[in-house]
XYZ file of C-alpha atoms in Angstrom:
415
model
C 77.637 -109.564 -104.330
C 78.898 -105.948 -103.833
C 79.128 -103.860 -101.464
C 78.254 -100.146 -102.047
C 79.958 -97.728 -99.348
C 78.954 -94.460 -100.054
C 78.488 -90.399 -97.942
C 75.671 -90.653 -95.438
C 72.260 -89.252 -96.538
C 71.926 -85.613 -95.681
C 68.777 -85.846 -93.168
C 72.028 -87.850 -91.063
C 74.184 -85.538 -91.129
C 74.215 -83.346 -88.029
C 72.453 -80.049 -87.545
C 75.171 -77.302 -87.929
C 75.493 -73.993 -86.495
C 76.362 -70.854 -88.199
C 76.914 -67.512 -86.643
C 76.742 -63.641 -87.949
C 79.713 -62.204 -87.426
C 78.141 -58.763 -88.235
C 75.781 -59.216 -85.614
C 76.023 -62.577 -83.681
C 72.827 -63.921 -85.133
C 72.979 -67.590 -84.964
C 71.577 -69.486 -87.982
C 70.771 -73.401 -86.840
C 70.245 -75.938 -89.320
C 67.221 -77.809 -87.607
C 65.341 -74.918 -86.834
C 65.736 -72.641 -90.215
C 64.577 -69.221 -90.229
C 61.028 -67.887 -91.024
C 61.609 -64.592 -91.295
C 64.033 -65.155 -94.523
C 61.956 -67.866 -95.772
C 64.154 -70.952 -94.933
C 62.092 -73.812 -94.060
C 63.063 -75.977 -90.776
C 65.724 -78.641 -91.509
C 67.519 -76.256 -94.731
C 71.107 -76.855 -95.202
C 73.630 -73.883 -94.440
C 74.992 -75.171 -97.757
C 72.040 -75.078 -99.844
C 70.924 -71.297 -98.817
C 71.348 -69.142 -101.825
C 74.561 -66.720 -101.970
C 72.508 -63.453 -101.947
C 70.566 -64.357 -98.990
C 70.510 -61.571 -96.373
C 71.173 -62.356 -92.546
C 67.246 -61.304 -91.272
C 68.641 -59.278 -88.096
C 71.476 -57.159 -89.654
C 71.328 -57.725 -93.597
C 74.683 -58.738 -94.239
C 75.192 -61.764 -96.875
C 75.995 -65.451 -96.652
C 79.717 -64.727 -96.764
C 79.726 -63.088 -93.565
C 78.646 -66.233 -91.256
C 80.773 -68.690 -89.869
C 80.449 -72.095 -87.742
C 79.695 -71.847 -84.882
C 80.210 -74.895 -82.268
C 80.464 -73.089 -79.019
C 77.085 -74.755 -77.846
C 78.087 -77.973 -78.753
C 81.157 -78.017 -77.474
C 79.651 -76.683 -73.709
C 77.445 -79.966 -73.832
C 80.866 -82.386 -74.812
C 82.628 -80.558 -72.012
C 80.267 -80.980 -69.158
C 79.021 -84.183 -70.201
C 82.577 -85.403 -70.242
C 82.916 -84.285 -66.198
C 79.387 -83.848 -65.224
C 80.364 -84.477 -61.235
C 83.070 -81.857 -60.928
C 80.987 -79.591 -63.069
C 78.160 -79.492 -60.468
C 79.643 -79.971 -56.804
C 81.137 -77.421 -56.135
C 81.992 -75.473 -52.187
C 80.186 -72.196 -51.884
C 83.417 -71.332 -50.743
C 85.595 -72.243 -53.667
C 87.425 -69.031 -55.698
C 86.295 -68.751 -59.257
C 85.570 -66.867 -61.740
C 82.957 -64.008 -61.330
C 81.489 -61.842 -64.578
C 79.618 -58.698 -64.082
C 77.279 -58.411 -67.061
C 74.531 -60.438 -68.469
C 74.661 -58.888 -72.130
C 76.416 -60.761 -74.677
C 79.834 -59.801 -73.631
C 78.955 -61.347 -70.192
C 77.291 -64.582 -71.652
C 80.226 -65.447 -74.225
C 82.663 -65.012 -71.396
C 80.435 -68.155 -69.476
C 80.367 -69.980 -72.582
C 84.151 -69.553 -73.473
C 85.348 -70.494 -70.021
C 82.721 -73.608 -69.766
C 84.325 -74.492 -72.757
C 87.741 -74.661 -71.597
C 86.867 -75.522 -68.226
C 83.910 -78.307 -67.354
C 84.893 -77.842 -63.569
C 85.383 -74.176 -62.895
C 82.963 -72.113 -60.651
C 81.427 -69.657 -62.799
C 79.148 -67.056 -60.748
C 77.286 -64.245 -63.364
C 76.169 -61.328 -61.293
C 73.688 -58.750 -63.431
C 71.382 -55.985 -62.826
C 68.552 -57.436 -64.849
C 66.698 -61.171 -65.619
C 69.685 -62.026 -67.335
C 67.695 -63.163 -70.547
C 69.913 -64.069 -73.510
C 68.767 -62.006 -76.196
C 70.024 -60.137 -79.661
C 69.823 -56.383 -78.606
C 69.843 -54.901 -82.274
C 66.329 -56.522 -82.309
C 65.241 -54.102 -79.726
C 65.497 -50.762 -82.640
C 63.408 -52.859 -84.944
C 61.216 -55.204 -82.845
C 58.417 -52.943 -83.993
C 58.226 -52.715 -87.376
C 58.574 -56.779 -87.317
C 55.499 -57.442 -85.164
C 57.782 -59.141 -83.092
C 56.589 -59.261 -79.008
C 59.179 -58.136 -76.344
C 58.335 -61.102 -74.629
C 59.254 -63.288 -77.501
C 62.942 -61.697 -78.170
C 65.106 -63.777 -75.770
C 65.987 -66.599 -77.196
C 67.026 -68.738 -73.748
C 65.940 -67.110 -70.341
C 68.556 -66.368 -67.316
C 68.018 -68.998 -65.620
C 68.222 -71.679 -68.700
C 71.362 -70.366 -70.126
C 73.193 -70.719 -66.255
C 71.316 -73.915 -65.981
C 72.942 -74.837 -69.508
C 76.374 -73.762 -68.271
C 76.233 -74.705 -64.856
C 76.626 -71.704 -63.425
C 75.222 -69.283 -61.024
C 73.279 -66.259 -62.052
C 72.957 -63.449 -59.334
C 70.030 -61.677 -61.190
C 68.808 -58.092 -59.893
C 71.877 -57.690 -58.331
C 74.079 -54.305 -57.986
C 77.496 -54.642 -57.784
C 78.807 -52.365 -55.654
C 82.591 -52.247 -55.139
C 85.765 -54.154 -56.689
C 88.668 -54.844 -53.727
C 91.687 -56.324 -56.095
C 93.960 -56.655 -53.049
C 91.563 -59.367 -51.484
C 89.933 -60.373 -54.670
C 86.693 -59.625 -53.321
C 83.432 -58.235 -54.969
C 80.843 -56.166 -52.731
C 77.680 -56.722 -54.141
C 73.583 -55.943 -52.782
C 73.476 -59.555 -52.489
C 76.628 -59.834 -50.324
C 80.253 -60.035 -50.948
C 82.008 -62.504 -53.425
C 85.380 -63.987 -53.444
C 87.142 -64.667 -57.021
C 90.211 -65.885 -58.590
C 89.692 -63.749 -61.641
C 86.596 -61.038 -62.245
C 85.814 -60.076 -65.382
C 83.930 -56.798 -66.194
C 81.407 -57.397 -69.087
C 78.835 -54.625 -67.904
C 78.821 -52.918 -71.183
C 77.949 -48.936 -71.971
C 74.997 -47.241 -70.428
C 73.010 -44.343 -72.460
C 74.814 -40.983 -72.164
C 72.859 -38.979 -69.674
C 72.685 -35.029 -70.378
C 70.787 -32.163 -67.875
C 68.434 -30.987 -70.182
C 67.359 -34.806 -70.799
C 66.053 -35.617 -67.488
C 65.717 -39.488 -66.952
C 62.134 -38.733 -65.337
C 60.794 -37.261 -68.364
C 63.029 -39.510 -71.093
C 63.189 -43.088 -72.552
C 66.999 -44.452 -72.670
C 66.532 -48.070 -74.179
C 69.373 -50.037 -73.874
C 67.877 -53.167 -72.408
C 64.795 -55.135 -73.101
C 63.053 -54.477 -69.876
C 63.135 -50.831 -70.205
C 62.351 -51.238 -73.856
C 59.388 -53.624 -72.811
C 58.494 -51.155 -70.665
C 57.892 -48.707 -73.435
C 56.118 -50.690 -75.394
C 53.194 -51.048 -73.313
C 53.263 -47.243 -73.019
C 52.782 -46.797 -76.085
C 49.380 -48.646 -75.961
C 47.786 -49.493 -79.396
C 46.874 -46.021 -80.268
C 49.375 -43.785 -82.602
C 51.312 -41.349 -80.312
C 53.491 -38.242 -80.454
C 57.099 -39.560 -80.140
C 60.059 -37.257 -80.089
C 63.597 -39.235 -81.115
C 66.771 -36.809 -79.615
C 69.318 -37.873 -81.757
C 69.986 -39.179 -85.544
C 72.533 -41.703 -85.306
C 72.328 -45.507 -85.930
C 69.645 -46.381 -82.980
C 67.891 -42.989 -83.280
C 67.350 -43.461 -86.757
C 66.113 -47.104 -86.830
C 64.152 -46.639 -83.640
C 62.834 -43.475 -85.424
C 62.108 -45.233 -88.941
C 60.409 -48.187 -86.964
C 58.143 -46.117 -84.970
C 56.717 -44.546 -88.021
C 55.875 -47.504 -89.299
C 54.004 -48.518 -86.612
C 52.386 -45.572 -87.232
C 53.655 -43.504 -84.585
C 54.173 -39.800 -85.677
C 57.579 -39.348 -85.048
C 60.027 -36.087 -84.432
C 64.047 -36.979 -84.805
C 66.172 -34.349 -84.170
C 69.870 -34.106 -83.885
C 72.684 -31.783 -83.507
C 74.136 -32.137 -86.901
C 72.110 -31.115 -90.347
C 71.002 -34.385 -91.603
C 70.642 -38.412 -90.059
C 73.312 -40.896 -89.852
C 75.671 -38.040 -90.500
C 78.975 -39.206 -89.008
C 78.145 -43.163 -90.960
C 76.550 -41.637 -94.662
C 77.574 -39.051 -97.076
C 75.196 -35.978 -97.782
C 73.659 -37.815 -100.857
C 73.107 -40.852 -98.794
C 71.468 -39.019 -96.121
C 69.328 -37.505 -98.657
C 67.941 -40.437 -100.277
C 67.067 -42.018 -96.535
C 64.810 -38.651 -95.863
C 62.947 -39.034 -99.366
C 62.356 -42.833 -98.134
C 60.905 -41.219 -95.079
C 58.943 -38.965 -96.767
C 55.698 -41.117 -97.116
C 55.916 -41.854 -93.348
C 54.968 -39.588 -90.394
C 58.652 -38.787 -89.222
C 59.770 -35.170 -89.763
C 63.235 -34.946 -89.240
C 64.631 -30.769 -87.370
C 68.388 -30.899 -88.022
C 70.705 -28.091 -86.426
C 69.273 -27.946 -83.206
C 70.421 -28.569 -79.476
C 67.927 -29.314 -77.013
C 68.113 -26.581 -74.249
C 65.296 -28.211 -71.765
C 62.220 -30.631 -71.414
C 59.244 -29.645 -69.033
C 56.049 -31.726 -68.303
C 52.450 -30.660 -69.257
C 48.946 -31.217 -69.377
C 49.534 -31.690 -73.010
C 52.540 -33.518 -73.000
C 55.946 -33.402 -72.838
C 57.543 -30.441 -74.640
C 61.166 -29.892 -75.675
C 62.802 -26.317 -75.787
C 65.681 -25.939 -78.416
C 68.350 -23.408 -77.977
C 67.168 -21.756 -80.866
C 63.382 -21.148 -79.719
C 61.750 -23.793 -81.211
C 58.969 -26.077 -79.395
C 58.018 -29.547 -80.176
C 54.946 -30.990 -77.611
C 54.795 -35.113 -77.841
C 53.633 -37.927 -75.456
C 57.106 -39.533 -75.773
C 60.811 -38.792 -75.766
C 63.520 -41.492 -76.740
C 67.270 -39.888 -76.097
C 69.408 -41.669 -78.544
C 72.755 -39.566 -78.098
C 75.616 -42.382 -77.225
C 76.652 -44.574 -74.743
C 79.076 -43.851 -72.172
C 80.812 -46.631 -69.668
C 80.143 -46.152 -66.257
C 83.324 -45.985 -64.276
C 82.339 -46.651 -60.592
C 83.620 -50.572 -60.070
C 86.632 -49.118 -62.521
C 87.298 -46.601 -60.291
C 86.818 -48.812 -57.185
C 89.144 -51.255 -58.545
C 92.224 -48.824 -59.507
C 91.562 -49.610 -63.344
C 93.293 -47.247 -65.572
C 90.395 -45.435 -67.898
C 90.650 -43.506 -71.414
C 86.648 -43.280 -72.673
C 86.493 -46.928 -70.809
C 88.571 -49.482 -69.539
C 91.894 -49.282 -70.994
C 92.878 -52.562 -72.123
C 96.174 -53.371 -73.907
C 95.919 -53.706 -77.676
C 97.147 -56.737 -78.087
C 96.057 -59.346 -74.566
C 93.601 -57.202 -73.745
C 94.553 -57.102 -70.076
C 94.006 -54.171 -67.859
C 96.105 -52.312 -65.310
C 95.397 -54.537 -62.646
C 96.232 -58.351 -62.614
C 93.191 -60.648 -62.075
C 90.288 -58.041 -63.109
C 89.692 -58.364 -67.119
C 86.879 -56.718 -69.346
C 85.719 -57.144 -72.821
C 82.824 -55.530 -75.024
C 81.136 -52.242 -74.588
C 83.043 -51.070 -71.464
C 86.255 -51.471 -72.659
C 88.822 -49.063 -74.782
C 91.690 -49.681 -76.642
C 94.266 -46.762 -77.219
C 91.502 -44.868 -75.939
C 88.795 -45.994 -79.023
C 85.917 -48.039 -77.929
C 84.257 -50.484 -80.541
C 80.740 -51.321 -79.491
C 79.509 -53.903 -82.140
C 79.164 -57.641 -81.654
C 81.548 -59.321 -83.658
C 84.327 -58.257 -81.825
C 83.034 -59.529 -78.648
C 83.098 -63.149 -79.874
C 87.176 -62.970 -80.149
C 87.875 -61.198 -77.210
C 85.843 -64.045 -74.973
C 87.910 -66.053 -76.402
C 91.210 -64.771 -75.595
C 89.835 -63.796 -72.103
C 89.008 -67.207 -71.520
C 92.675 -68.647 -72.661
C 94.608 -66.407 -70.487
C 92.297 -67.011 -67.553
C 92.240 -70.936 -67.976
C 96.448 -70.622 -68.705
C 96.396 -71.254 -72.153
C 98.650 -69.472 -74.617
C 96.654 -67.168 -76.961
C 97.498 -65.683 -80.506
C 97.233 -61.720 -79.553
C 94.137 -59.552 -80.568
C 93.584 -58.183 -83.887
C 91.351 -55.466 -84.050
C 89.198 -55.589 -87.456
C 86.598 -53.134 -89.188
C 83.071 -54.996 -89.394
C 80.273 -54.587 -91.433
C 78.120 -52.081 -90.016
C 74.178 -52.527 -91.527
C 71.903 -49.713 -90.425
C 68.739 -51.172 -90.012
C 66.427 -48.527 -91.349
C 64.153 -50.811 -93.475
C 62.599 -47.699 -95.306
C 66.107 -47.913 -97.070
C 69.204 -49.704 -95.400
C 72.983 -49.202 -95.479
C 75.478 -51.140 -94.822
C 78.834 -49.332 -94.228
């Protein structure tokens, strides 16, 4: 008799994770993906080569593993006691900024750290959700309700953390390590600044008469405004999220206005003949796109909401989305002595800032005075944030050009 000691059968094998590092969508084994076709329980492995991420469009070749979840559950299972009692009082880490920037930085330091108080203090619900899905949500029949993935209060239960939701912060004190929040003050041993970029704000654009979405409540917010009947939506601004918030709202059958500065969309990302070929995919939808014009002013009506140009012209909607940049907001900067070029200056290499104790990552930082606000950076730079806060000895940042896909679905790029 013989005995036969082969692999283990596939169905035992576990479920793996894989991760975009385009856009940070996470691909997991068990649950597949509907949207692209894969069925529940298909193998990374056996997922053809020319398959397209379904949130950004890049291929195959551009995921990686991804273990981070996994390795959270190892770490606090390993320690679960000194995990979860912990003093009120105790010093420990604090992150400002429930976006993805802020909820890497948890996950990277659980990681490293099953015992270390972790406090997340954000503005919003804290939801953990993939923002590129909010400029194309739409067009995908996809509910804002059903775009986070985990909720606040999961992900910190997850982590074992606690999540300040709704919560300002206020003021940063580095001399006595102390953050003034609306919800009271907080003492830390290190803070880390993960509030990302707000919308630029302009005069002529004023907030009570604009849409800025940049989060899913306010995009939520805007959905239900819209109602189920076609509207008159003006887009201010023809750059990556004004042009696939513009192309998505068309085909939702919205009739849609984009205007920009510059003489044709996407100009700063495609060349002229690109650009051209996007408007002759628009041209069967009801988006007219008025390039070469500034806004001067927008004024309320019994008709609607019209916009001035500087040139004369008029455009009357029911809607106006600004879609003209981000900008990082430089109060707790400010408060905290931070040096600042376009955001927080960070050094190029360990990413620290001018003051010892107080990191950032993401959205609201700079480097050399360039910001970078895509995903896949954000990944790394948790994780380098989260060696030098926990003492270990990381390799220094690289900074790397991505894969940029620009989501218009009527044709999409990627740069």
């Amino acid at each position: 008799m013989s005995l036969r000691v082969g692999l283990p059968a596939v169905a035992e094998l576990p479920w793996e994770l894989y991760i975009c590092r385009a856009c940070g969508l996470i691909y997991d084994e068990a649950k597949g993906d509907e949207d692209s076709g894969l069925a529940a329980g298909t193998r990374f492995a056996d997922i053809p080569d020319d398959w397209a991420c379904p949130l950004c469009g890049v291929t195959k070749a551009d995921f990686e593993p991804y273990a981070h979840e996994e390795a959270v559950r190892q770490t606090r299972s390993a320690n679960p006691s000194r995990a979860t009692n912990r003093s009120r009082h105790e010093q420990g880490t604090v992150i400002i900024g429930a976006g993805r920037a802020g909820w890497q930085m948890a996950e990277a330091l659980r990681i490293r750290d099953a015992a270390m108080k972790i406090t997340l203090v954000t503005a919003c619900d804290g939801d953990v959700y993939d923002k590129p899905m909010l400029s194309v949500a739409m067009a995908r029949g996809i509910q804002a309700s059903s775009l986070p993935r985990e909720t606040g209060a999961q992900a910190a239960a997850r982590l074992g953390i606690r999540l300040l939701s709704r919560t300002q912060a206020v003021r940063v004190t580095p001399a006595s390590r102390q953050l003034r929040t609306t919800r009271g003050t907080l003492r830390y041993r290190n803070l880390v600044l993960a509030h990302g970029a707000r919308p630029r704000t302009l005069p002529q654009l004023p907030d009570a008469l604009c849409w800025r979405i940049n989060h899913l409540q306010t995009y939520a917010k805007f959905r239900a405004a819209l109602g189920h009947s076609p509207q008159r939506v003006a887009v201010v601004g023809a750059g990556l999220i004004g042009c696939e918030l513009a192309n998505d709202l068309a085909l939702a059958g919205h009739v849609v206005t984009l205007l920009d500065v510059a003489a044709r969309p996407l100009a700063a990302a495609l060349s002229e003949a690109q650009s051209q070929q996007l408007l002759g995919a628009w041209a069967a939808l009801p988006l007219r796109f008025v390039g070469c014009v500034q806004v001067d002013s927008v004024t309320a009506s019994a008709t609607g909401k019209q916009i001035t140009t500087a040139c004369g012209q008029h455009v009357v909607v029911d809607h106006i989305v600004v879609a003209v940049g981000l900008q990082t907001p430089g109060q707790l900067a400010a408060s905290a002595g931070l040096a600042f070029h376009n955001g927080i200056a960070v050094d190029a290499k360990t990413l620290a800032t001018s003051v010892q104790n107080v990191h950032a990552l993401g959205d609201c930082i700079s480097i050399e005075g360039e910001v970078s606000r895509y995903i896949e950076p954000i990944g790394r730079q948790a994780q380098l944030l989260a060696d030098r806060i926990t003492g270990a000895a990381p390799a220094p940042y690289v900074r790397s050009r991505v894969p940029l896909r620009i989501k218009t679905s009527s044709l999409p790029w990627t740069v």
